[in-house]
Coordinates of C-alpha atoms in Angstrom, one line a residue:
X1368 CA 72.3 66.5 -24.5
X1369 CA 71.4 69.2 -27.2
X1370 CA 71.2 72.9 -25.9
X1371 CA 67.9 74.1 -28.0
X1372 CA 65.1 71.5 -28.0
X1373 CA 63.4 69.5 -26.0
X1374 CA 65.0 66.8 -23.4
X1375 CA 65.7 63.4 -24.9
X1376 CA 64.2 60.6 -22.7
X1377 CA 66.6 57.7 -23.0
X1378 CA 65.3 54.0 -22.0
X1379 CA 67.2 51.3 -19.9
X1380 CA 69.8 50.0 -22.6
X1381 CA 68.7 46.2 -22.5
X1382 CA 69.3 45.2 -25.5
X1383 CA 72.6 47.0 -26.0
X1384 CA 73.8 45.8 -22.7
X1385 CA 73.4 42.6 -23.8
X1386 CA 75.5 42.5 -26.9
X1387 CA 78.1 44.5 -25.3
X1388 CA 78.6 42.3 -22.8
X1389 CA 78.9 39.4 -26.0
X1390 CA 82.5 38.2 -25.8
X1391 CA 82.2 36.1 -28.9
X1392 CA 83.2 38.2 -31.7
X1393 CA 82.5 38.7 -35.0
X1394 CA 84.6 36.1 -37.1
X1395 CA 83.9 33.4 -35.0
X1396 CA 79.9 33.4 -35.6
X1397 CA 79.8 31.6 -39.0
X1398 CA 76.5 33.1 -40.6
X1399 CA 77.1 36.6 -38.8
X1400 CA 80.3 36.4 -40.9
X1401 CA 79.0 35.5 -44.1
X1402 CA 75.9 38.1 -44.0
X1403 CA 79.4 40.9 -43.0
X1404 CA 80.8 39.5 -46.4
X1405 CA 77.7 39.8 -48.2
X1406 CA 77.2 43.2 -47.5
X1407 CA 80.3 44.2 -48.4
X1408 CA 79.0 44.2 -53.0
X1409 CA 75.5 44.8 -52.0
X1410 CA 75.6 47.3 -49.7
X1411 CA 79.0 48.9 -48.7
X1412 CA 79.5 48.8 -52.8
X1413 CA 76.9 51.5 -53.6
X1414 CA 79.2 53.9 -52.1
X1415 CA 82.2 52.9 -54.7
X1416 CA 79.4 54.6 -57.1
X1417 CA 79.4 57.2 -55.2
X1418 CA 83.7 57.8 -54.4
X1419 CA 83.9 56.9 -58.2
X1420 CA 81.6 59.3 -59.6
X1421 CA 83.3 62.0 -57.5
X1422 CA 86.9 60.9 -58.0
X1423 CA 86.2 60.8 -61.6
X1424 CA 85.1 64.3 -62.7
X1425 CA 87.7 65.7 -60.5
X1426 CA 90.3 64.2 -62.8
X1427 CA 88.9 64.3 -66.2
X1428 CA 89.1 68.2 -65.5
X1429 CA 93.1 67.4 -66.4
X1430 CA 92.3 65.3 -69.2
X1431 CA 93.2 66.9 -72.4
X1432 CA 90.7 65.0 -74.5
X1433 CA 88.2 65.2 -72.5
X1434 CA 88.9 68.9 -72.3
X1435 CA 89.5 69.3 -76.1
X1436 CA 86.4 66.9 -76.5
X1437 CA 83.7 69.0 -74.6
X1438 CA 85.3 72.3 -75.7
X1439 CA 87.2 73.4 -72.9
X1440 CA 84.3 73.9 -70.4
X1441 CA 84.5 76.6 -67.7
X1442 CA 82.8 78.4 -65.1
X1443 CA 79.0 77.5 -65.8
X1444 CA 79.3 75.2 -68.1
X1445 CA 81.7 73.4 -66.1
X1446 CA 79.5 73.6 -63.2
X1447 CA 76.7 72.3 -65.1
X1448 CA 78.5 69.4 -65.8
X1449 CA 79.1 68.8 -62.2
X1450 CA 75.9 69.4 -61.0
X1451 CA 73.2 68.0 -63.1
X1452 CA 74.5 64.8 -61.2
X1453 CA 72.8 66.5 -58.1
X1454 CA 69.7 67.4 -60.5
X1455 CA 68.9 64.0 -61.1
X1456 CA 68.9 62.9 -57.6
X1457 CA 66.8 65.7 -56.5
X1458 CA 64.4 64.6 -58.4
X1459 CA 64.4 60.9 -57.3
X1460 CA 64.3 61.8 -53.4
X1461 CA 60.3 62.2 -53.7
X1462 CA 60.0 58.7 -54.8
X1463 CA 62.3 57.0 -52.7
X1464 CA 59.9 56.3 -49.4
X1465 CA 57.3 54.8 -51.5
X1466 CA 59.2 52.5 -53.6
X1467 CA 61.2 51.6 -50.3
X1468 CA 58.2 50.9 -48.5
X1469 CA 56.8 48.6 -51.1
X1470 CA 59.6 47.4 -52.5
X1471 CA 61.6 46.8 -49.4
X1472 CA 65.6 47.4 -49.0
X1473 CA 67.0 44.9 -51.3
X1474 CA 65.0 45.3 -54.1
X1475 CA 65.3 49.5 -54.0
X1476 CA 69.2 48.7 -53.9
X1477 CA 68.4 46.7 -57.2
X1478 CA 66.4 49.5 -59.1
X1479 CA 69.3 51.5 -58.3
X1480 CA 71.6 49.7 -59.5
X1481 CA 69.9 49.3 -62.9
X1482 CA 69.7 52.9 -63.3
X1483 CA 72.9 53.3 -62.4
X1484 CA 74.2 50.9 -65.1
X1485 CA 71.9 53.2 -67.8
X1486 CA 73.7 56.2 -66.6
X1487 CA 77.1 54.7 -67.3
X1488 CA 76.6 53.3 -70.3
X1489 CA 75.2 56.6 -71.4
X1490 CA 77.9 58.2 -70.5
X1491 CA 80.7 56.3 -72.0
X1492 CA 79.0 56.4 -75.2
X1493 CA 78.3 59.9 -75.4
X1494 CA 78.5 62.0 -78.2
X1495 CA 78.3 65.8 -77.3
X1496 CA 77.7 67.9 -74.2
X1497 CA 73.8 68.0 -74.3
X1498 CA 74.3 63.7 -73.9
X1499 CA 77.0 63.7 -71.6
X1500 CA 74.6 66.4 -69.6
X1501 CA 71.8 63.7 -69.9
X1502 CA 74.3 60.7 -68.7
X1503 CA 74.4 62.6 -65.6
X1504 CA 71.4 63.3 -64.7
X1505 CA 70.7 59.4 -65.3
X1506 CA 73.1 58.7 -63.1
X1507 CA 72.2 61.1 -60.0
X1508 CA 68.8 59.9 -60.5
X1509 CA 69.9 56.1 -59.3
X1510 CA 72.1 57.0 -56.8
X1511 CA 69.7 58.1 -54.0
X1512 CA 67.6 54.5 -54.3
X1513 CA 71.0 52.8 -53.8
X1514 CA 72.6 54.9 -50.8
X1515 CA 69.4 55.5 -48.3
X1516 CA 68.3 51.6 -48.6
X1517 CA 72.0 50.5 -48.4
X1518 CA 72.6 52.6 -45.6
X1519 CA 69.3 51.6 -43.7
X1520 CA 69.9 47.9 -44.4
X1521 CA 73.0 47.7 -43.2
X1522 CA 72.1 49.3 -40.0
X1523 CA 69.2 47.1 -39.9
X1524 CA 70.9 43.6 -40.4
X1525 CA 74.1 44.0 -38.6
X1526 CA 74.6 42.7 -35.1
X1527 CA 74.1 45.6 -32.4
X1528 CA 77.6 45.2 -30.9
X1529 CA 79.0 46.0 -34.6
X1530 CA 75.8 48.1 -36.0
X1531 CA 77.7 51.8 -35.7
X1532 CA 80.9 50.2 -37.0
X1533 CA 79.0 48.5 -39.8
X1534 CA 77.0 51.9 -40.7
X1535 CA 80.4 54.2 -40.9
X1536 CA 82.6 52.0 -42.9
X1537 CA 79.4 52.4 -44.9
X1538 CA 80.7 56.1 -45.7
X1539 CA 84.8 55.2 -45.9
X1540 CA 83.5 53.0 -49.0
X1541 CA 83.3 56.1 -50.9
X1542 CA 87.1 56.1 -50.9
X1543 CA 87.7 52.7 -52.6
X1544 CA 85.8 54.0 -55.6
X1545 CA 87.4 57.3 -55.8
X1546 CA 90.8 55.3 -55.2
X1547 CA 90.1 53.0 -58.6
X1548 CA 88.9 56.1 -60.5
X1549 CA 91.3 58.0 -59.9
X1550 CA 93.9 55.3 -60.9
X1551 CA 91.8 54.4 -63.7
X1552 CA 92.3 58.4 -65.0
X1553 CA 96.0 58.3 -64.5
X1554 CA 96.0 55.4 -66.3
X1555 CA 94.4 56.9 -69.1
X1556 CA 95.3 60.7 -69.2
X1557 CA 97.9 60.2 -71.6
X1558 CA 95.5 58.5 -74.3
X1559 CA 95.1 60.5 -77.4
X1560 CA 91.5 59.2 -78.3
X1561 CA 88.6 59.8 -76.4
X1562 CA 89.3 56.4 -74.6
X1563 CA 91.0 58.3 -72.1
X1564 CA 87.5 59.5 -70.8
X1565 CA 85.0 57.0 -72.4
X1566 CA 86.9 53.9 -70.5
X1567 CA 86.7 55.4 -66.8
X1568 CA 82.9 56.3 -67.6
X1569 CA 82.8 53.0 -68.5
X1570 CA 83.7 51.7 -65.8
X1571 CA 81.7 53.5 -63.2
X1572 CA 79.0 50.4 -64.0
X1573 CA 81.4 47.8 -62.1
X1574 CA 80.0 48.5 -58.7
X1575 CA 76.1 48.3 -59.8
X1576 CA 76.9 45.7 -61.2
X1577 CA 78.0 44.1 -57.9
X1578 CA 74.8 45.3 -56.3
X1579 CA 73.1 43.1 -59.0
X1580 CA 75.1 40.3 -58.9
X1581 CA 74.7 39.3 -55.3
X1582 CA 71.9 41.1 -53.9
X1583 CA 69.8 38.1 -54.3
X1584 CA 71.7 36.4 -52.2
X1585 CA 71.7 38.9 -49.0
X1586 CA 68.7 38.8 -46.5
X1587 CA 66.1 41.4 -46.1
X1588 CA 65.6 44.1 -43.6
X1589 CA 64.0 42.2 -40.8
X1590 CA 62.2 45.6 -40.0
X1591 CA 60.8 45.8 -43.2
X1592 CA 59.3 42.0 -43.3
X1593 CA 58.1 42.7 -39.5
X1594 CA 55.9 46.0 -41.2
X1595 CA 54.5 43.6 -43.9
X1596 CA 53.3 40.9 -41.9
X1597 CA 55.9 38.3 -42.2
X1598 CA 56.8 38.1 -38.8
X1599 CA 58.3 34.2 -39.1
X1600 CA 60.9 35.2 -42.1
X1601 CA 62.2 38.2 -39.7
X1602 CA 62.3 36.5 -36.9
X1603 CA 64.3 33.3 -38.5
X1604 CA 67.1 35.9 -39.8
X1605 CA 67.0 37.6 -36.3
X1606 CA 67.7 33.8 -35.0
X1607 CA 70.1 32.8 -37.6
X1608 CA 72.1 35.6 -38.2
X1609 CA 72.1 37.5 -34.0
X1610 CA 71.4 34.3 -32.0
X1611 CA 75.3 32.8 -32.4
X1612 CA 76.8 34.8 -29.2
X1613 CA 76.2 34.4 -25.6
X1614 CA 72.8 34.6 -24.3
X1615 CA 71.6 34.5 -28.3
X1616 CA 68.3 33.5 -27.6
X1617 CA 67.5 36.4 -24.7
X1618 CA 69.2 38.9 -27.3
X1619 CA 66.6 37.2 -30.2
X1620 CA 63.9 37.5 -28.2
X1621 CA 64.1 40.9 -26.7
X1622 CA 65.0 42.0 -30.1
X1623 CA 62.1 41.0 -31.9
X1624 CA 60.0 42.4 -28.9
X1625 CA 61.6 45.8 -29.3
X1626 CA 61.1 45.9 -33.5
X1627 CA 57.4 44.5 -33.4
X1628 CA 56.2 46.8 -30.6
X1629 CA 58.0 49.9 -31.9
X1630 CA 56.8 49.5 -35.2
X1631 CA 53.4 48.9 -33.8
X1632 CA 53.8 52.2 -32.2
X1633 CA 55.1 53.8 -35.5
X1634 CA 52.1 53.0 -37.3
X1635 CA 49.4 54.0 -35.1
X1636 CA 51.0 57.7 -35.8
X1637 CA 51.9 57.2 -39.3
X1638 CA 49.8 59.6 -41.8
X1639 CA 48.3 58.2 -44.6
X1640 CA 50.5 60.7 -47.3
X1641 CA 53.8 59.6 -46.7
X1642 CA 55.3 62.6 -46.9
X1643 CA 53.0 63.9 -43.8
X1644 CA 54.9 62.8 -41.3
X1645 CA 58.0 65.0 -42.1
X1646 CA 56.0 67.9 -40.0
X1647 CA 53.3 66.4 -37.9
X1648 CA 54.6 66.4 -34.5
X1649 CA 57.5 68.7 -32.7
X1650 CA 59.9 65.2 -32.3
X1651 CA 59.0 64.0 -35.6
X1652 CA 60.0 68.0 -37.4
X1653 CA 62.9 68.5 -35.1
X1654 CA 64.3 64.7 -36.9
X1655 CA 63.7 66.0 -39.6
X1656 CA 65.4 69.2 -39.2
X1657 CA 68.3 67.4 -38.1
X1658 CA 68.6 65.1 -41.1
X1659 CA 68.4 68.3 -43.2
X1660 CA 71.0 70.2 -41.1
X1661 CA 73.3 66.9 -41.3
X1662 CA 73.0 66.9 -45.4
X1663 CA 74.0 70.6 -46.1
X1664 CA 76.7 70.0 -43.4
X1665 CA 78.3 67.1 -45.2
X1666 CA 78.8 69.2 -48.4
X1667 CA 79.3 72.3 -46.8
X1668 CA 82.6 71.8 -45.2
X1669 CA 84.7 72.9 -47.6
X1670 CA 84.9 69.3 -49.0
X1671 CA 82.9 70.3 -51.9
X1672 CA 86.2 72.0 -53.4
X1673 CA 88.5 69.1 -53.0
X1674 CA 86.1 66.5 -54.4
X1675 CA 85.3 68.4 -57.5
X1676 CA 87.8 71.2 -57.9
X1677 CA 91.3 69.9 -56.6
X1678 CA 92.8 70.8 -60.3
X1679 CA 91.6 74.6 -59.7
X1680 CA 93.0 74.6 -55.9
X1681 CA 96.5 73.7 -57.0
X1682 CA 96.8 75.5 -60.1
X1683 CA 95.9 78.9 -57.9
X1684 CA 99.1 78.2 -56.0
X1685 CA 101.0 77.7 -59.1
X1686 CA 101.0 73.7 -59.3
X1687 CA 99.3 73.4 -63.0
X1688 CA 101.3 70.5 -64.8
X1689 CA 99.0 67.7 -65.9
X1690 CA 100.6 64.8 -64.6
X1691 CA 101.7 66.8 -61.0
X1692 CA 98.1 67.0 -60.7
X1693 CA 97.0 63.2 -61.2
X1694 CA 99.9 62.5 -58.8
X1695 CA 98.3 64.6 -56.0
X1696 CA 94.4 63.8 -56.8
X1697 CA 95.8 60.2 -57.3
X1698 CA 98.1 60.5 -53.3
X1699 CA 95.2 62.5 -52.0
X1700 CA 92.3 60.0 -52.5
X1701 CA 94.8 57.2 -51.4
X1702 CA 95.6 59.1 -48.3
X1703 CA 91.7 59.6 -47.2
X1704 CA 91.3 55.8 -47.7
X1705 CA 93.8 55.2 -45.4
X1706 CA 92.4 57.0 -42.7
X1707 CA 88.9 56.8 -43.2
X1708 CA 88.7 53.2 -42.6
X1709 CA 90.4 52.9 -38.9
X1710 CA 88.4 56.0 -38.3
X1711 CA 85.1 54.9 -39.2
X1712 CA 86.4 51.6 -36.8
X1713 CA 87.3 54.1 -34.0
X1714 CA 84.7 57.0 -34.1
X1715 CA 81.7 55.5 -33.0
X1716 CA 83.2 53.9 -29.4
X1717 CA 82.9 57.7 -29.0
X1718 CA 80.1 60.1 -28.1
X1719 CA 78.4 61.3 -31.2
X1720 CA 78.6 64.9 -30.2
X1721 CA 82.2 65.0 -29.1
X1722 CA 82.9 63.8 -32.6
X1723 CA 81.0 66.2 -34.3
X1724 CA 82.7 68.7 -32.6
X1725 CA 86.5 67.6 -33.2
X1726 CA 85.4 67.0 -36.7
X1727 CA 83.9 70.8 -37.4
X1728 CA 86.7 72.5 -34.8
X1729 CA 89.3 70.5 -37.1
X1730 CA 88.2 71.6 -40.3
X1731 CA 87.5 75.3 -39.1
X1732 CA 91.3 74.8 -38.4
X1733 CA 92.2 73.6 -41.4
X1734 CA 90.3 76.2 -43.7
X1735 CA 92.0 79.3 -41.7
X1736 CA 95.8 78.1 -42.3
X1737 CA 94.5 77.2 -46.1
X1738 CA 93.0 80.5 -46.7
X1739 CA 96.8 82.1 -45.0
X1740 CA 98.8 80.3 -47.6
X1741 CA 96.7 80.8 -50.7
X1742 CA 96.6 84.6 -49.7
X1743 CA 100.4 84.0 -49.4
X1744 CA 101.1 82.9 -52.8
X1745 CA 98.4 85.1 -54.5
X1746 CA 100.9 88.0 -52.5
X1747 CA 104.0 86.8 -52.9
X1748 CA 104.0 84.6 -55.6
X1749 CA 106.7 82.2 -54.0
X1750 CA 106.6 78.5 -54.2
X1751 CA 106.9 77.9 -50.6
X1752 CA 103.4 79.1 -49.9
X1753 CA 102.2 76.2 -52.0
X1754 CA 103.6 73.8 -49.1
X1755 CA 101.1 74.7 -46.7
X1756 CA 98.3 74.4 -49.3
X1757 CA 99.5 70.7 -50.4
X1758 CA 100.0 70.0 -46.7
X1759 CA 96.6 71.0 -45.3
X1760 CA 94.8 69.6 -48.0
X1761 CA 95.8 66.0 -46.5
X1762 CA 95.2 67.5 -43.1
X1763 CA 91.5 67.9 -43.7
X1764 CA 90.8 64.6 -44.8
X1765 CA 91.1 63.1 -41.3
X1766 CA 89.5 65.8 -39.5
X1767 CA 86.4 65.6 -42.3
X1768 CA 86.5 61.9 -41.8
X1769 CA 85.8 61.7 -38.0
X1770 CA 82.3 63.1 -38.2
X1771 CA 80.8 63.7 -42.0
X1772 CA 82.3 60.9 -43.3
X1773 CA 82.3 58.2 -40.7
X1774 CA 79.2 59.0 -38.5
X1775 CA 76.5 61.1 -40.6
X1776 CA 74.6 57.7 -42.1
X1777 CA 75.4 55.9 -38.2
X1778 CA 73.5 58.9 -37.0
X1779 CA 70.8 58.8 -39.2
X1780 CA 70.0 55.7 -38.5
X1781 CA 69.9 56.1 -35.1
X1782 CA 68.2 59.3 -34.7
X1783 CA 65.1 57.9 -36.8
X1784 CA 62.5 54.8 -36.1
X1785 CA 62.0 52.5 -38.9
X1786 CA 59.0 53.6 -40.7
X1787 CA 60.6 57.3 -41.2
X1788 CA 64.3 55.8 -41.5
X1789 CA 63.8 56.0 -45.4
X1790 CA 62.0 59.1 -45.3
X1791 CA 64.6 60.6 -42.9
X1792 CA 68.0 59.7 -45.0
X1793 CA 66.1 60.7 -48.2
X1794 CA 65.6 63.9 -47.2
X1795 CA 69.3 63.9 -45.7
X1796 CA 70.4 63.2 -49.7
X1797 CA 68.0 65.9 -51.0
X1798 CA 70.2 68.9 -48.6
X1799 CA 73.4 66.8 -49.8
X1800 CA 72.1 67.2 -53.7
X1801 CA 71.3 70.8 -53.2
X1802 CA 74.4 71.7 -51.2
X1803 CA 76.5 69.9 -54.2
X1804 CA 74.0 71.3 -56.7
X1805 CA 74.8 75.1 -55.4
X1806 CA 78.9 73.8 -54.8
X1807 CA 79.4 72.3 -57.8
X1808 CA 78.0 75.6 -60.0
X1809 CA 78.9 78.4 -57.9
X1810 CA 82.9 77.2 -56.9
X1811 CA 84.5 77.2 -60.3
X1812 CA 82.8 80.8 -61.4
X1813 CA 84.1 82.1 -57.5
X1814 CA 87.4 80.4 -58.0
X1815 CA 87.8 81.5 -61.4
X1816 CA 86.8 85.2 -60.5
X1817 CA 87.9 85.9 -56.6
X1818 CA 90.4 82.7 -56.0
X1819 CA 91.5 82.3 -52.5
X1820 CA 89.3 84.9 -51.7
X1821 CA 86.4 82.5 -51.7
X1822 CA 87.7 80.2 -49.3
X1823 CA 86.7 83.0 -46.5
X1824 CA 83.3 81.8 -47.1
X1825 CA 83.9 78.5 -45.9
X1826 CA 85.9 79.8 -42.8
X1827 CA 83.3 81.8 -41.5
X1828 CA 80.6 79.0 -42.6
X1829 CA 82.7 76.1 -40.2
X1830 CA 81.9 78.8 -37.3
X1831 CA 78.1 78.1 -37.8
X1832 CA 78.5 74.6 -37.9
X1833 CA 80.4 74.4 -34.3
X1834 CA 77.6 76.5 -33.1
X1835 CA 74.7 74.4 -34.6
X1836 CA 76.4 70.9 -33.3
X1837 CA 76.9 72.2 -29.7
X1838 CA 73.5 73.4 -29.5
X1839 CA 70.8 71.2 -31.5
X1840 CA 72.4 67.9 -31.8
X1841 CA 71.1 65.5 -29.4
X1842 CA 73.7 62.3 -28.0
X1843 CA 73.1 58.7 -29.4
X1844 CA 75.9 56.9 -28.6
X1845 CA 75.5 53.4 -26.7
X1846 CA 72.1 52.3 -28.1
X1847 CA 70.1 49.8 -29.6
X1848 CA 68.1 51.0 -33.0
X1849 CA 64.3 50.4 -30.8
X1850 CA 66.1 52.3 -27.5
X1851 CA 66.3 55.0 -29.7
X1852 CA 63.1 55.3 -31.5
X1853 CA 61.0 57.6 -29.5
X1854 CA 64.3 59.6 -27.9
X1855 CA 62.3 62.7 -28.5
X1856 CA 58.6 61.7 -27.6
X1857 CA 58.9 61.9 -24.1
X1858 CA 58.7 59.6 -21.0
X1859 CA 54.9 58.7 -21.3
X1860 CA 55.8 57.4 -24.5
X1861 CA 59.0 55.4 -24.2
X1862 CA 56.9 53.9 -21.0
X1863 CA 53.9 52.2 -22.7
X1864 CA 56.3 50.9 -25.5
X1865 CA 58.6 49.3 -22.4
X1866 CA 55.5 48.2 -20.9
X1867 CA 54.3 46.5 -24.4
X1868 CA 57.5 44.9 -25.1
X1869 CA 57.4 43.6 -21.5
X1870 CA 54.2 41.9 -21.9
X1871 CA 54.9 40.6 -25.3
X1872 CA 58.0 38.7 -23.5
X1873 CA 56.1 37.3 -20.7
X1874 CA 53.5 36.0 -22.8
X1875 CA 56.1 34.2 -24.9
X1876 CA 57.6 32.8 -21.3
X1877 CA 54.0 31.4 -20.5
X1878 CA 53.3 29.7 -24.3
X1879 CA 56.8 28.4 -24.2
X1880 CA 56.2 27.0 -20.2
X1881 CA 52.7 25.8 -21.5
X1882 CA 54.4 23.9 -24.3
X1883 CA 56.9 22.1 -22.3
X1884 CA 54.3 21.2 -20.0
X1885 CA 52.6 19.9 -22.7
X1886 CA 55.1 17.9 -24.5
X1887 CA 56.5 16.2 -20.7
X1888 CA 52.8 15.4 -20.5
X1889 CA 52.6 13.5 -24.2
X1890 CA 56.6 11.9 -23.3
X1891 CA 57.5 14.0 -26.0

C-alpha cells in the first residue's frame, strides 16, 4: 500500500483466481495462440517504431555524412533535432481520447501507422535541416496514436493469466527496433553518399507497415465494443479467444459481468468534455497524477543519455573512433534485448512496488559509480577509468528494465478503468514527450559545457524517485483489469459494482435454467 493517499480497497480476486488456477497453458489453446501471434505486427510492433527511432539518431550522431550533410550540428541544433520528435507528439496527446473513443483500438493503431509511414518517407527524402526538422515532427506526431491503443489493446485482449506478461514484453519490443537500427547504421556508416543515412530513415516505415498489414486481421478491444453497444461481438471474442482453459465458461461469464457493469459504472461519472475527468474526483486526480509521475520517471532515469547521447558519453572518457563507437551502441542495444525480454517474463510474478524499487535503488547505484569514473578520467586522464564507464553502462540496462521498461504500460493499465485507460496512458506519453523534449535539448549543451559534471543531476534526481515510489505508489499486482477499476473509490463503491455483477450472473443462471426447461419441454 502507498504511504500518502488514500487506502486502496481491493475486491475478492474472482476472476484472477480463476485463471490462475488454469493449468492449460498458453500454446495449447489454438485461437488464444493465434490472437498472441497476431499481436505480435500489430501491436507489440509499434514499439519497433519506437526502439528504431531511438536507436537511430543515437548512431547517425557517428555518421560522417550525415554529419557533413546537416553541417555538423551541435548543442541546440543538435537538440532540436532530437527533440522536435517529442514536439510532434505533444501535440497529438490532446487528440488521442477522442479519436480512440470513436475510432476504437485497432483503427487508432492504423492512423498511426499511416502517419508514421509519412514521417519516414519524409525523412529519407529530405533535403536540408528545416525538412529533416519537419520529418520529425511528422513522425512524433504518429507515434502516441500507435503506443497508448497498442498498449491498451493488448492488455485488453490477452488472457488474464498472461495479461501483465503480455503488457511488459509490450515495452522490451522497443529493443528489437533499436537492435535492427542500430545494425542497419553500422551497416551503412561507411557509405560515402547520403545513403548511409537516407536508407535507415527509410527504413523506419517497415514496422508501420506491419501495423497496416495485419491489423485487419486482429480482434477488437472487447471493452471498447461493450461501450458501443455491441455487446454480442465482445462477448463472442471473450468466448472464442478466453473460454479454451478450465472452467472457460465460468471465466466468460464472470468476465463479461465484470466489463459491462464496470463500464456501466464508468459512465454514469464520465463528464461530457473528455478531458474533464482528468481532475473531477480525488481517485480519479491522484490516477492521474500517477500516470504523469510514471512518464517523467521513465525518461528521467538517466536513460535519456544512453538513448540519444551514447556517442558523447564515450567520447568524454576518451573512446571517440567511429567504428569503436557503432561496436558499443551496436553490443549495447543487443545486450538490453537480451535481458529485457526474460525480464519483462519475470517482473510482473512480482509486486509492482518491490519492482519499482529495485529498479530506481539499481539505477541510483549505477549513476553514482558512473559519475566516480567519469570524474576519474576527466582527473586523471587514464584509460582504465573508461572501464567502469563501458561496464556500467551495461549494468543499467537491467536494472532500468525491471521497472520503466518492463512494468510502466502493465501498470497503467491496471491502475486505470477502461473509459480513462486512453486518457490515462496519453497523458503518461505527454510527461514522456516533455521529459525527452527537455533531455534531448538540454543534455548535449550540459555535456558539451560541464561533462561528467552533469551526471550529478541525475544522481541526486534517482533519490527522489525512491522516495516518490515508496510513498505514493499504490500495489496492483495479482488482479483482474475490472478488480482493479475503482481501487481508489472506496468500499461503498467497489460494493454496489460486486453487487451488480452478482445480479447480472444470477439472472443469466435463471434465463439459461428457464431455457432448458423450455427446450426438455419442446423434446428439444
Amino acid at each position: 500500500m502507498a504511504i500518502i493517499g488514500s487506502k486502496e480497497h481491493h475486491v475478492d480476486p474472482r476472476l484472477a483466481s480463476i485463471a490462475q488456477t488454469d493449468t492449460k497453458k498458453w500454446y495449447r489453446k489454438p485461437n488464444l495462440r493465434v490472437l498472441y501471434l497476431i499481436l505480435i505486427p500489430c501491436a507489440l510492433g509499434v514499439e519497433w517504431t519506437s526502439g528504431f527511432d531511438s536507436s537511430m539518431m543515437n548512431s547517425l550522431q557517428a555518421v560522417a555524412s550525415w554529419a557533413e550533410y546537416f553541417e555538423n550540428p551541435t548543442e541546440g541544433r543538435l537538440g532540436l533535432l532530437n527533440a522536435m520528435y517529442s514536439l510532434g507528439a505533444l501535440m497529438a496527446i490532446p487528440f488521442i481520447p477522442t479519436v480512440s473513443q470513436y475510432l476504437g483500438r485497432r483503427w487508432s493503431i492504423l492512423v498511426g501507422s499511416l502517419i508514421l509511414c509519412a514521417g519516414a518517407g519524409l525523412q529519407a527524402g529530405s533535403r536540408n535541416s528545416d525538412m529533416f526538422l519537419a520529418s520529425r515532427w511528422v513522425l512524433g506526431f504518429g507515434i502516441p496514436f500507435a503506443i497508448v491503443n497498442a498498449s491498451s489493446l493488448i492488455g485488453e485482449l490477452a488472457y488474464e493469466k498472461e495479461r501483465s506478461t503480455m503488457t511488459s514484453l509490450f515495452s522490451a519490443s522497443w529493443h528489437v527496433g533499436a537492435i535492427v537500427a542500430a545494425g542497419v547504421t553500422y551497416g551503412t556508416f561507411q557509405m560515402t553518399s547520403t545513403w548511409s543515412w537516407r536508407l535507415p530513415s527509410l527504413l523506419q516505415l517497415v514496422p508501420s507497415l506491419c501495423q497496416i498489414c495485419f491489423i485487419p486481421f486482429c480482434p477488437e478491444s472487447p471493452r471498447f465494443l461493450i461501450s458501443a453497444d455491441r455487446a454480442e461481438e465482445a462477448y463472442a471474442i471473450l468466448h472464442k479467444y478466453h473460454g479454451e482453459g478450465d472452467n472457460g465458461e465460468e471465466f466468460v461469464r464472470l468476465e463479461f459481468a465484470q466489463i459491462q457493469t464496470t463500464i456501466s459504472q464508468e459512465q454514469e461519472s464520465a463528464k461530457t468534455f473528455i478531458w474533464a475527468d482528468v481532475y473531477r474526483d480525488p481517485p480519479m486526480r491522484r490516477r492521474f497524477l500517477l500516470a504523469a509521475v510514471v512518464g517523467f520517471f521513465t525518461q528521467w532515469s538517466g536513460n535519456g543519455l544512453l538513448s540519444f547521447y551514447r556517442c558523447k558519453i564515450l567520447n568524454l572518457v576518451g573512446i571517440t573512433d567511429n567504428r569503436t563507437v557503432q561496436k558499443v551502441i551496436l553490443s549495447n542495444t543487443c545486450w538490453g534485448l537480451i535481458n529485457a525480454v526474460p525480464i519483462a517474463i519475470i517482473a510482473p510474478r512480482f509486486r509492482r512496488r518491490v519492482m519499482f524499487l529495485i529498479c530506481t535503488i539499481g539505477t541510483a547505484v549505477v549513476y553514482t559509480v558512473w559519475t566516480i569514473a567519469s570524474a576519474r578520467f576527466a582527473i586523471e586522464n587514464t584509460a582504465t577509468a573508461a572501464i567502469p564507464v563501458l561496464v556500467f553502462i551495461f549494468v543499467y540496462s537491467p536494472f532500468y528494465n525491471i521497472g520503466w521498461n518492463s512494468l510502466v504500460y502493465t501498470y497503467m493499465v491496471e491502475i486505470f478503468p477502461y473509459s480513462q485507460r486512453a486518457k490515462g496512458i496519453a497523458v503518461q506519453q505527454l510527461t514522456v514527450r516533455f521529459a525527452v523534449f527537455f533531455n534531448t535539448y538540454v543534455n548535449p549543451i550540459a555535456l558539451d559545457r560541464i561533462g561528467w559534471k552533469y551526471y550529478l543531476v541525475y544522481c541526486v534526481w534517482i533519490l527522489v524517485e525512491i522516495a516518490t515510489v515508496y510513498l505514493l505508489f499504490p500495489e496492483t499486482h495479482n488482479r483482474s483489469l475490472e478488480e482493479l477499476s475503482f481501487i481508489f473509490e472506496g468500499e461503498e463503491v467497489q460494493e454496489r459494482v460486486q453487487s451488480r455483477i452478482n445480479k447480472q450472473l444470477e439472472l443469466e443462471r435463471v434465463e439459461q435454467n428457464v431455457t432448458a426447461e423450455t427446450d426438455k419441454k419442446s423434446g428439444v
